[in-house]
Coordinates of C-alpha atoms in Angstrom, one line a residue:
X871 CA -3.3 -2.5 0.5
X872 CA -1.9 0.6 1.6
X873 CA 1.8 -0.6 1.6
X874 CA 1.2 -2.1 -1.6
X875 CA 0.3 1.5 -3.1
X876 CA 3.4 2.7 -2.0
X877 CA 5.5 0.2 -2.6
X878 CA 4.5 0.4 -6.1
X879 CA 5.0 4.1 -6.1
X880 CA 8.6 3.5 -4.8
X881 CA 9.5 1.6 -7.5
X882 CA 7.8 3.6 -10.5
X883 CA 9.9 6.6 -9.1
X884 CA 13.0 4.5 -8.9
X885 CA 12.3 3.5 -12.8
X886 CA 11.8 6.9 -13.5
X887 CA 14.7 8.4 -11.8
X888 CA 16.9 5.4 -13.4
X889 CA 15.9 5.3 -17.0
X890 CA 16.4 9.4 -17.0
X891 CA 20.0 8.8 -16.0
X892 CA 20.3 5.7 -19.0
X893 CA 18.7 7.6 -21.3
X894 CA 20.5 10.7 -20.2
X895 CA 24.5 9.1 -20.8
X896 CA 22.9 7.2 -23.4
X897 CA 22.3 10.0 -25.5
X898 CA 25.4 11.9 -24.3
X899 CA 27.3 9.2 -25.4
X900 CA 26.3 8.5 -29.0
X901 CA 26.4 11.8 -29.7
X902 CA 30.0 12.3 -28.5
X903 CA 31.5 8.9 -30.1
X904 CA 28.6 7.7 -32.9
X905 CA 30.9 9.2 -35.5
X906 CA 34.1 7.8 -34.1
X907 CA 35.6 4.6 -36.2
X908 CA 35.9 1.7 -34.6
X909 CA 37.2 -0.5 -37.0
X910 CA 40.5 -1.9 -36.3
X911 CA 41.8 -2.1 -39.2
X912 CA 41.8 1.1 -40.1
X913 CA 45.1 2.7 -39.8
X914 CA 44.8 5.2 -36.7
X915 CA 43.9 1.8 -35.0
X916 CA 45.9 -0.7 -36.5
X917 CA 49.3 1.6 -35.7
X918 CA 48.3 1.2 -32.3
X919 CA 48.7 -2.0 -32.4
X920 CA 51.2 -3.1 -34.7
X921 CA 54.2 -1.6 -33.0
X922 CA 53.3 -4.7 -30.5
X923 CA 54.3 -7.3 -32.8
X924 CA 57.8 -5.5 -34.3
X925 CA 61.2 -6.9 -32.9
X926 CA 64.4 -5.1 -33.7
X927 CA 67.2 -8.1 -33.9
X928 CA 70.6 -7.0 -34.5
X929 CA 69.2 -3.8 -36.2
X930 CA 67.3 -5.6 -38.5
X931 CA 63.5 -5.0 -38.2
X932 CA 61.3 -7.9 -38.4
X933 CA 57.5 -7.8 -38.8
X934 CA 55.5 -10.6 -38.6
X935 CA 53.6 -12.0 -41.7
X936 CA 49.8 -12.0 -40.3
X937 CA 50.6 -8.3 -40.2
X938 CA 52.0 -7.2 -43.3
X939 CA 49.1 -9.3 -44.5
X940 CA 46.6 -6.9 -43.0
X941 CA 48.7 -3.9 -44.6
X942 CA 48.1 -5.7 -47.7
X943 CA 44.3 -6.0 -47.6
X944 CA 43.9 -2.5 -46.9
X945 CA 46.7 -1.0 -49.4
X946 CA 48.6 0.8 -47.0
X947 CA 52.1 1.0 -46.9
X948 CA 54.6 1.4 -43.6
X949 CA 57.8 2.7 -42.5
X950 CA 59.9 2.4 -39.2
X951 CA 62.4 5.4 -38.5
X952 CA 64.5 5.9 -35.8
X953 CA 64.4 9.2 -33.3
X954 CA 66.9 11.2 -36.5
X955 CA 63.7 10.9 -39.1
X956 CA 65.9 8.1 -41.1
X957 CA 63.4 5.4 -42.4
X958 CA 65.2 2.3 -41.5
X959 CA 62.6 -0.2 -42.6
X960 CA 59.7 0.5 -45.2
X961 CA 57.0 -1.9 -46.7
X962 CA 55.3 -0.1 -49.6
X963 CA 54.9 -0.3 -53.3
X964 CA 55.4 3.3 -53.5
X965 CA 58.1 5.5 -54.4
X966 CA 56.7 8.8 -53.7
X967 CA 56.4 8.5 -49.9
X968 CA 60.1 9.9 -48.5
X969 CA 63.1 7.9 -47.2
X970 CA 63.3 10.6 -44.3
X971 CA 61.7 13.4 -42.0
X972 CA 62.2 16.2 -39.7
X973 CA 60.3 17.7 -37.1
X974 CA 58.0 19.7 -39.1
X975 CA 57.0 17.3 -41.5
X976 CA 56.1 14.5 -38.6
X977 CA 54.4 17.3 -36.9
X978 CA 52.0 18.4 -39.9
X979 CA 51.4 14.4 -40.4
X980 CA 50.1 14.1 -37.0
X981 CA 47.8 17.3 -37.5
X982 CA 46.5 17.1 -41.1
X983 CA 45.8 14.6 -44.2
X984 CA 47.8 15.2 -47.4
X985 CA 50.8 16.4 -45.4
X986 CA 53.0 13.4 -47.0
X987 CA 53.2 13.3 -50.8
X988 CA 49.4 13.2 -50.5
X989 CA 49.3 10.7 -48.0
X990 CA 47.1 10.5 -44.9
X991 CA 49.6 9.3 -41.7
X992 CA 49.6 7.8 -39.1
X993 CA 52.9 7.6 -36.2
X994 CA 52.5 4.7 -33.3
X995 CA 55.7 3.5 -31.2
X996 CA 57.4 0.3 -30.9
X997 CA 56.9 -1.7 -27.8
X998 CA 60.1 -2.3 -25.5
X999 CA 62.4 -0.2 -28.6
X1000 CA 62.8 3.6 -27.5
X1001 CA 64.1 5.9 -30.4
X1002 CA 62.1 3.9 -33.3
X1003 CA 58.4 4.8 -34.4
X1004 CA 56.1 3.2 -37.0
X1005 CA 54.1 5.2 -40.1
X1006 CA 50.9 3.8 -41.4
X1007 CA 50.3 5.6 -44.2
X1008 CA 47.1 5.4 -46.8
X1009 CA 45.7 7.3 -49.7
X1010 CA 44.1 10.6 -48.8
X1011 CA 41.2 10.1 -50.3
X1012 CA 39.9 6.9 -48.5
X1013 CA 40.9 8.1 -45.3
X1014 CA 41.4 11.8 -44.2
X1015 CA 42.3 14.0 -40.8
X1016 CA 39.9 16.9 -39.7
X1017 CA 40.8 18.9 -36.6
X1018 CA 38.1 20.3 -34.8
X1019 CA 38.1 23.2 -32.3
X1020 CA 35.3 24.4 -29.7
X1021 CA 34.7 27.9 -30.0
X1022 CA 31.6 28.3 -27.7
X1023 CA 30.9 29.0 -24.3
X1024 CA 30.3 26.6 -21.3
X1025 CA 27.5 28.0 -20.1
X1026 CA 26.2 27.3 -23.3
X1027 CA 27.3 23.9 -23.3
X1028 CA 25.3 23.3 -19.7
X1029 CA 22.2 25.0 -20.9
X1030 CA 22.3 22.2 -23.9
X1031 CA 22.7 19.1 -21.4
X1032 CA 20.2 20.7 -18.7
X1033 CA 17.6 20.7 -21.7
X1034 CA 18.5 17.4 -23.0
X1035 CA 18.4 16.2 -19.3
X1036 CA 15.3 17.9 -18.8
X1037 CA 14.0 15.8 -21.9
X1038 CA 15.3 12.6 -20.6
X1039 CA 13.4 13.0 -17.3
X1040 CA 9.7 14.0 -18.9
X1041 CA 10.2 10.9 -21.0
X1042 CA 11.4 8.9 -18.3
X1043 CA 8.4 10.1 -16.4
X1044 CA 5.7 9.4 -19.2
X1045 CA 6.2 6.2 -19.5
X1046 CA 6.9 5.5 -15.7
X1047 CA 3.2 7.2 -15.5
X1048 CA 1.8 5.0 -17.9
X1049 CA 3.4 1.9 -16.5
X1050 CA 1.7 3.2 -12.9
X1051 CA -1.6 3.9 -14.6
X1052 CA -1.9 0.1 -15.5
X1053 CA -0.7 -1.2 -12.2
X1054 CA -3.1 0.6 -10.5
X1055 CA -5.4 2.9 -12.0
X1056 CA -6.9 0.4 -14.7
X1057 CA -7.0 -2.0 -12.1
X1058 CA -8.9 0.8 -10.0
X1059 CA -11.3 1.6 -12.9
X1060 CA -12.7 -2.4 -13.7
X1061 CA -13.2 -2.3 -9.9
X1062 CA -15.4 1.1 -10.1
X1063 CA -16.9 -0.4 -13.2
X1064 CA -18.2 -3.7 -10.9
X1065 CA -18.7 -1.7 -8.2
X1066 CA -21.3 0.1 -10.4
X1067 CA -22.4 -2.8 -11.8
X1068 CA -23.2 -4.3 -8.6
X1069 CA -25.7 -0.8 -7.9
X1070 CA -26.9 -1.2 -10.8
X1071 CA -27.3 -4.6 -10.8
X1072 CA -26.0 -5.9 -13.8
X1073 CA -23.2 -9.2 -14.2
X1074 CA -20.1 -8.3 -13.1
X1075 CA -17.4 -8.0 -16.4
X1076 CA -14.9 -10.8 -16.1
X1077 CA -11.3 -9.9 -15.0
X1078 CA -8.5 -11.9 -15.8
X1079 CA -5.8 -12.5 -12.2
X1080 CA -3.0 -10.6 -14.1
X1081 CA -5.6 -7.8 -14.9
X1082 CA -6.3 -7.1 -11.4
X1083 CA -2.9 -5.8 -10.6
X1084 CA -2.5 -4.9 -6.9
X1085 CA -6.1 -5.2 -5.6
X1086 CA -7.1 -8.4 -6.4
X1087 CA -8.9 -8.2 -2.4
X1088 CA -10.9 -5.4 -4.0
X1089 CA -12.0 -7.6 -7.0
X1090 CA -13.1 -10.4 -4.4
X1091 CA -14.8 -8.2 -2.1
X1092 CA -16.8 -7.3 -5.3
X1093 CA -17.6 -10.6 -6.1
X1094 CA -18.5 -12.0 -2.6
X1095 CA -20.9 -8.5 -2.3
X1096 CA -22.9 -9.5 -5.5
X1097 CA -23.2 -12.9 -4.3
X1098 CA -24.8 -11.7 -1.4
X1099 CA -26.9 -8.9 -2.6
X1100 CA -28.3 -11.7 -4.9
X1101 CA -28.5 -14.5 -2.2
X1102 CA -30.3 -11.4 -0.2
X1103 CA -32.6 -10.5 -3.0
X1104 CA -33.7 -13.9 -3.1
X1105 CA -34.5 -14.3 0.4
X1106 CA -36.1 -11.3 0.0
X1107 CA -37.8 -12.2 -2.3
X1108 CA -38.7 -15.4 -0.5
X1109 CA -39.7 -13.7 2.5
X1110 CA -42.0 -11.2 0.9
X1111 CA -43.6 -14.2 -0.3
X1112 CA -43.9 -16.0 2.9
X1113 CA -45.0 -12.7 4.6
X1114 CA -47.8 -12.5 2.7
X1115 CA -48.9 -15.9 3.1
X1116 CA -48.4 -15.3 6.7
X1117 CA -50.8 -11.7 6.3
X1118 CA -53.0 -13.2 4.0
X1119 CA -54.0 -16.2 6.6
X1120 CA -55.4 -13.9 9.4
X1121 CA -56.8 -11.4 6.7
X1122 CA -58.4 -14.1 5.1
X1123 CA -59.9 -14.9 8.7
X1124 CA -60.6 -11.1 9.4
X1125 CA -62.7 -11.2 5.9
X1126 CA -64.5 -14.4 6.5
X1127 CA -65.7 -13.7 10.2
X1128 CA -66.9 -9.9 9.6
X1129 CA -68.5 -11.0 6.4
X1130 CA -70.4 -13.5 8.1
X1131 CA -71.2 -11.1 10.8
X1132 CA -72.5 -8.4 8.2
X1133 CA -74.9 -10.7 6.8
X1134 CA -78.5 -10.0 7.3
X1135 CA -80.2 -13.1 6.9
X1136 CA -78.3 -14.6 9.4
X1137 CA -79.3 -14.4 13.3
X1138 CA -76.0 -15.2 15.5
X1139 CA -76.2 -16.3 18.7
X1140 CA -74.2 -14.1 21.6
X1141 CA -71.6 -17.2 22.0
X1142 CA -71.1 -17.2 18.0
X1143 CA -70.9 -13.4 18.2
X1144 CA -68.2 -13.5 21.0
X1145 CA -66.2 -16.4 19.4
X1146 CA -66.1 -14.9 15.7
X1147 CA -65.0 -11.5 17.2
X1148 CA -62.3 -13.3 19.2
X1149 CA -60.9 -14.8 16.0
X1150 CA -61.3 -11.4 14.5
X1151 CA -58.8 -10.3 17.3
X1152 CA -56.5 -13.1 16.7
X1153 CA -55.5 -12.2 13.6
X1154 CA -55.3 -9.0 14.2
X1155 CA -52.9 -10.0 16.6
X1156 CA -51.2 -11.8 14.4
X1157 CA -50.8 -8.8 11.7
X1158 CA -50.2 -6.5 14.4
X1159 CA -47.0 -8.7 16.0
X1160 CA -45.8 -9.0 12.1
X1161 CA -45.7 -5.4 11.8
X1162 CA -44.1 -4.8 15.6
X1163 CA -41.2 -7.1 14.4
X1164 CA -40.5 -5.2 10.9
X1165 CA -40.5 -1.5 13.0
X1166 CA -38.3 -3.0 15.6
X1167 CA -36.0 -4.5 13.0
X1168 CA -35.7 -1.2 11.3
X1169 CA -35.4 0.9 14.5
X1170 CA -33.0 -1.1 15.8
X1171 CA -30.6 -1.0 12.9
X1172 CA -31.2 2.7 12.3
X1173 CA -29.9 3.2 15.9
X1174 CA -33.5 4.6 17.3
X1175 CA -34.3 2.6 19.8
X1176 CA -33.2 4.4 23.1
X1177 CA -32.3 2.0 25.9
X1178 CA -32.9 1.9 29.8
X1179 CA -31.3 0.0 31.3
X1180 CA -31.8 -1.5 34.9
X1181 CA -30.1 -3.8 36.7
X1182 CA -31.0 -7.4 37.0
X1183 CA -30.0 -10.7 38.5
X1184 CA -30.0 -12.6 36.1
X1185 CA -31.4 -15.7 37.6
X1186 CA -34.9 -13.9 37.9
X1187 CA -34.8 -12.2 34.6
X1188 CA -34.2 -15.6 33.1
X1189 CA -36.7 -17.6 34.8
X1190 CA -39.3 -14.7 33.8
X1191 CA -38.0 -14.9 30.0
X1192 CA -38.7 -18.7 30.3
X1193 CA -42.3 -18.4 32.3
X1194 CA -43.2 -15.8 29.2
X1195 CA -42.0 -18.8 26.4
X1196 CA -44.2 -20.8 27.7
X1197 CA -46.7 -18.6 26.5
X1198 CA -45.8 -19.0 23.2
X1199 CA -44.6 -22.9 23.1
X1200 CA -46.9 -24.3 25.9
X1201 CA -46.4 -25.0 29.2
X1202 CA -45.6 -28.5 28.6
X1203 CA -42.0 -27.3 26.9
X1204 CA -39.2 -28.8 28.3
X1205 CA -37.5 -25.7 29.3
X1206 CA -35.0 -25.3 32.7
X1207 CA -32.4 -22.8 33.8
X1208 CA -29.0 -24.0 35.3
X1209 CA -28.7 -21.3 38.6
X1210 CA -25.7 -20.7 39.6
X1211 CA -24.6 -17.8 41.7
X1212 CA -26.1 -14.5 41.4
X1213 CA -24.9 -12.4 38.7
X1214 CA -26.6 -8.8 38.0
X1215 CA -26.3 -7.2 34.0
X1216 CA -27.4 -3.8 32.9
X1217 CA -30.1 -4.5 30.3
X1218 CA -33.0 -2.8 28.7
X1219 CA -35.2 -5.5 30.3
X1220 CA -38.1 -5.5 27.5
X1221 CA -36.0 -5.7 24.7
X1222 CA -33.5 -8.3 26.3
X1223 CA -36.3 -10.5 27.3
X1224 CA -37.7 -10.4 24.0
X1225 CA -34.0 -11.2 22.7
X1226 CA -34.1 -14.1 25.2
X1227 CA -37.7 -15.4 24.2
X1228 CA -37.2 -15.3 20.2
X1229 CA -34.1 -17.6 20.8
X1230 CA -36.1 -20.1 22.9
X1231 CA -39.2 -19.9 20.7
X1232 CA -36.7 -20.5 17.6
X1233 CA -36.1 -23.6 18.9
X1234 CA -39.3 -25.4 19.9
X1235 CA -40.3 -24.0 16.3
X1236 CA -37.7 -25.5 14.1
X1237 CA -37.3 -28.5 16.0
X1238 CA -39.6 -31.8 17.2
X1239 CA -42.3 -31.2 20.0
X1240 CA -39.7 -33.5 22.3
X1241 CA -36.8 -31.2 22.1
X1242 CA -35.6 -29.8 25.5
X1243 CA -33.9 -26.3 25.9
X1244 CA -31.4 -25.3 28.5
X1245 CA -30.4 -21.9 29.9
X1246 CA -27.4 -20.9 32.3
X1247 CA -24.9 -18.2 32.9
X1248 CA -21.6 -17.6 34.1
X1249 CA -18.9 -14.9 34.4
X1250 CA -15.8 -14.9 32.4
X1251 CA -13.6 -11.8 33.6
X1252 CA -15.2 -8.9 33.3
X1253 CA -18.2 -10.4 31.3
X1254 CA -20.8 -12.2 31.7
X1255 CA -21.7 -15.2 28.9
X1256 CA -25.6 -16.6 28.7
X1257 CA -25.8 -19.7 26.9
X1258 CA -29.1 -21.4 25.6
X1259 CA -29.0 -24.6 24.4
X1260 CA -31.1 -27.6 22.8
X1261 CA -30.6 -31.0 21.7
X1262 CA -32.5 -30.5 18.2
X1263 CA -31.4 -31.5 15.1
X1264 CA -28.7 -28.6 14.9
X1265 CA -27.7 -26.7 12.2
X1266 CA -25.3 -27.4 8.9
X1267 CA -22.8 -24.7 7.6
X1268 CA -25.5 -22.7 5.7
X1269 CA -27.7 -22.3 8.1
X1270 CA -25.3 -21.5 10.6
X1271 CA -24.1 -18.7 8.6
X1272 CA -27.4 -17.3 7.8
X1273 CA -29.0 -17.6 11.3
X1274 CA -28.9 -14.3 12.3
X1275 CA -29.6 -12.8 8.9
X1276 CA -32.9 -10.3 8.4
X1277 CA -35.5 -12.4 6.6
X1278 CA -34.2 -15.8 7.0
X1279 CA -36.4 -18.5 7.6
X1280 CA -34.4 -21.6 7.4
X1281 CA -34.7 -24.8 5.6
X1282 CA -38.1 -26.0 6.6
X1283 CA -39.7 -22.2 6.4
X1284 CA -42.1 -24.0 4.4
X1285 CA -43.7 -25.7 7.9
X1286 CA -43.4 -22.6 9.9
X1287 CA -44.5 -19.1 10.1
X1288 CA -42.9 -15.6 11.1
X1289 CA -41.5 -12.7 9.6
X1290 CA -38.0 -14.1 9.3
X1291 CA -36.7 -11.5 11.6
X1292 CA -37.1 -13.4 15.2
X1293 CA -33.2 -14.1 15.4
X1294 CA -32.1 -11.1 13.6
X1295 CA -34.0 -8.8 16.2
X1296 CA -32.0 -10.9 18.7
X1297 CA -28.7 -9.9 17.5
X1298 CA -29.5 -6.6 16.8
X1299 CA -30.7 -6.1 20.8
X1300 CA -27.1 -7.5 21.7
X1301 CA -25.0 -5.2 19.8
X1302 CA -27.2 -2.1 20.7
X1303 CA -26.3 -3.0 24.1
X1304 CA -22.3 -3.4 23.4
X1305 CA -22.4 -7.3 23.2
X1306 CA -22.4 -10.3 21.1
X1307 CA -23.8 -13.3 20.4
X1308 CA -23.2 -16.2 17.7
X1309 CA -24.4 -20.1 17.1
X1310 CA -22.5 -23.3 17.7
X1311 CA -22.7 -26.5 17.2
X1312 CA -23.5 -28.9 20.7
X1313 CA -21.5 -32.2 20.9
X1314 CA -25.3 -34.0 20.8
X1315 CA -26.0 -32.3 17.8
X1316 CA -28.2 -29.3 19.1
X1317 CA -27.7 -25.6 18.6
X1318 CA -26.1 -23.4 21.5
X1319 CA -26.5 -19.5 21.3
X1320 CA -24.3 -17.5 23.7
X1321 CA -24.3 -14.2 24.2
X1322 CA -21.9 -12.3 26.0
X1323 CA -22.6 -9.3 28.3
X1324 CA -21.1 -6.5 30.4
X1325 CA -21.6 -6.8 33.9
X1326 CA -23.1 -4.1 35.9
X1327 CA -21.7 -0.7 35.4

């Protein structure tokens, strides 16, 4: 992105830099030569170029026809004298116009109009003849002589092109700026005006590809970012929904049970007091681990959990994770550890173990009562990577993304309960401790989590 920004810059300051110069001799030029004629057939051209076509044969002069013909069409009239002023060859219908010249007379017909009889005249050479010259001669008034002389200073004359350069450049640059300003800052602005859609949560305004000039990443990013801030608000929304269902249950026991137990025209039995009060303390268990898992989530994430660490072998830690699952899934579960040789982690024991247990739990909960889970280790330079494994029904692409995502529930949420946040508290323990962990897919079609580890410090 960066080089892109420059890169554009580079060239806008190249544009700049070379439409001042264009515009610059542009301008420099029409005003020196807009007024010049450049009509050929006028006669200070066309004696230019008739001299090419003259021949002198045995002192006779011949001109070709095509241009005598162009003479003709623009009524002027010519003569050929040699280097004494003697007119050896004329073409005119005039008789006023003289059969010889001197010095002075060619001289003021080079300088001024009218010098000839009231003649305007031109003097050109003959190709390949020294000694012979041709006049081009035409009515004063059509065509006329000024001579023009410079009177002013140079300093002056600098002054005028430094301003007119000066112009040249703060035009160049204006619309340099303004062909900048749409490669990037317009861009730049529909992007703030998503971006502050997207916080405000209105639909994004539609932007064409060739309106998104350099930053057409930025314009994705946008896009991808409302798609998930819906998709979140949704499952959101879905999980407060859930959550309350799952709140509402033990409350609904809570209510039931004191409510019986308040009511004086009953007589309870000590058993029936005992068992009511147990339930009671179920679901206030149940509340209780709900709330637990939303603090946890938050403290995590907010960076306020502090950790301490101590050292394990992770062969015993694993084996206790697994003995405390049972708790949860039965102890019926098919759950074994692969030991291998000893390898010792720095952990924060309580929170890794729950990391550990939420995984294993995940399982047995989102799969059939059959499904077996595996766990091992092993060290892969100067890491160590814990795999758990199952041979469930696995996981397809959206799941798999959404795994470890805060209020997630998966497909079937509708046949389970919990917060949502199990898995998401898992991968918030790895990262506060430096590591990571992600889902695959097994060859049998179960789920693997790894997670990868430093080893002891």
């Amino acid at each position: 992105m960066k080089k892109r920004i420059i890169s554009e810059y580079l060239k806008t300051v190249v544009f700049a830099v070379g439409l001042t110069f264009v515009l610059f001799f542009s301008i420099c030029i029409f005003m020196l030569f807009s007024t010049r004629e450049t009509d050929g057939s006028k006669p200070q051209y066309l004696v230019r170029t008739i001299g090419m076509y003259i021949t002198i044969e045995n002192n006779e002069i011949i001109v070709p026809k095509e241009q005598l013909k162009k003479l003709e069409k623009y009524d002027l009239w010519m003569q050929v004298i040699d280097d004494s002023g003697c007119v050896v060859y004329q073409f005119a219908d005039c008789c006023d116009i003289p059969s010889e010249y001197n010095m002075l007379t060619l001289a003021d017909a080079v300088m001024y109009s009218d010098s000839v009889n009231g003649y305007t005249v031109f003097i050109g050479s003959i190709d390949g003849y020294e000694g012979y010259y041709v006049l081009i001669g035409c009515d004063s008034e059509k065509i006329s002589k000024y001579t023009y002389t410079y009177s002013g200073n140079i300093k002056l004359l600098l002054i005028m092109f430094f301003i007119l350069f000066i112009i040249t450049a703060v035009i160049s640059i204006s619309v340099a700026a303004w062909g900048f300003s749409k490669t990037i800052s317009l861009p730049m602005v529909r992007a703030l005006e998503n971006i502050n859609r997207v916080k405000t949560g209105e639909n994004l305004i539609s932007v064409q590809d060739k309106e998104k000039g350099i930053f057409p990443e930025v314009f994705d990013s946008v896009e991808v970012l409302e798609k998930e801030l819906k998709k979140g608000d949704k499952q959101r929304a879905e999980w407060i929904v859930n959550i309350s269902h799952d709140i509402k249950t033990p409350l609904s026991t809570i209510k039931g049970y004191a409510e019986m137990l308040e009511n004086p025209d009953y007589t309870f039995e000590k058993s029936e007091i005992l068992d009511y009060s147990g339930r009671i303390v179920q679901a206030e268990e149940v509340i209780f681990s709900l709330v637990e898992d939303l603090k946890m989530s938050e403290s995590l994430i907010e960076g306020k959990v502090t950790l301490t660490y101590t050292k394990v072998d992770l062969d015993v830690f694993l084996s206790k994770c697994i003995d405390e699952s049972r708790v949860y899934v039965g102890n019926e579960a098919d759950i074994s550890l692969d030991a291998s040789d000893s390898l010792y982690v720095d952990v924060d024991e309580k929170l890794m173990k729950r990391c550990i247990i939420n995984i294993i739990c995940n399982a047995f909960i989102h799969n059939d009562t059959n499904v077996s889970v595996k766990l091992c280790h092993k060290e892969i330079d100067d890491v160590v990577e814990i795999c758990i494994s199952d041979n469930g029904k696995g996981m397809d692409d959206d799941e798999m993304e959404s795994v470890f995502k805060r209020y997630y529930r998966g497909k079937d949420s509708s046949k389970v309960s919990g917060t949502g946040l199990g898995l998401a508290i898992s991968k918030e323990v790895v990262v506060a401790h430096g590591g990571k962990i992600w889902a695959e897919r097994n060859g049998d079609g179960g789920t693997s989590f790894k997670i990868i580890l430093k080893k002891e410090n």
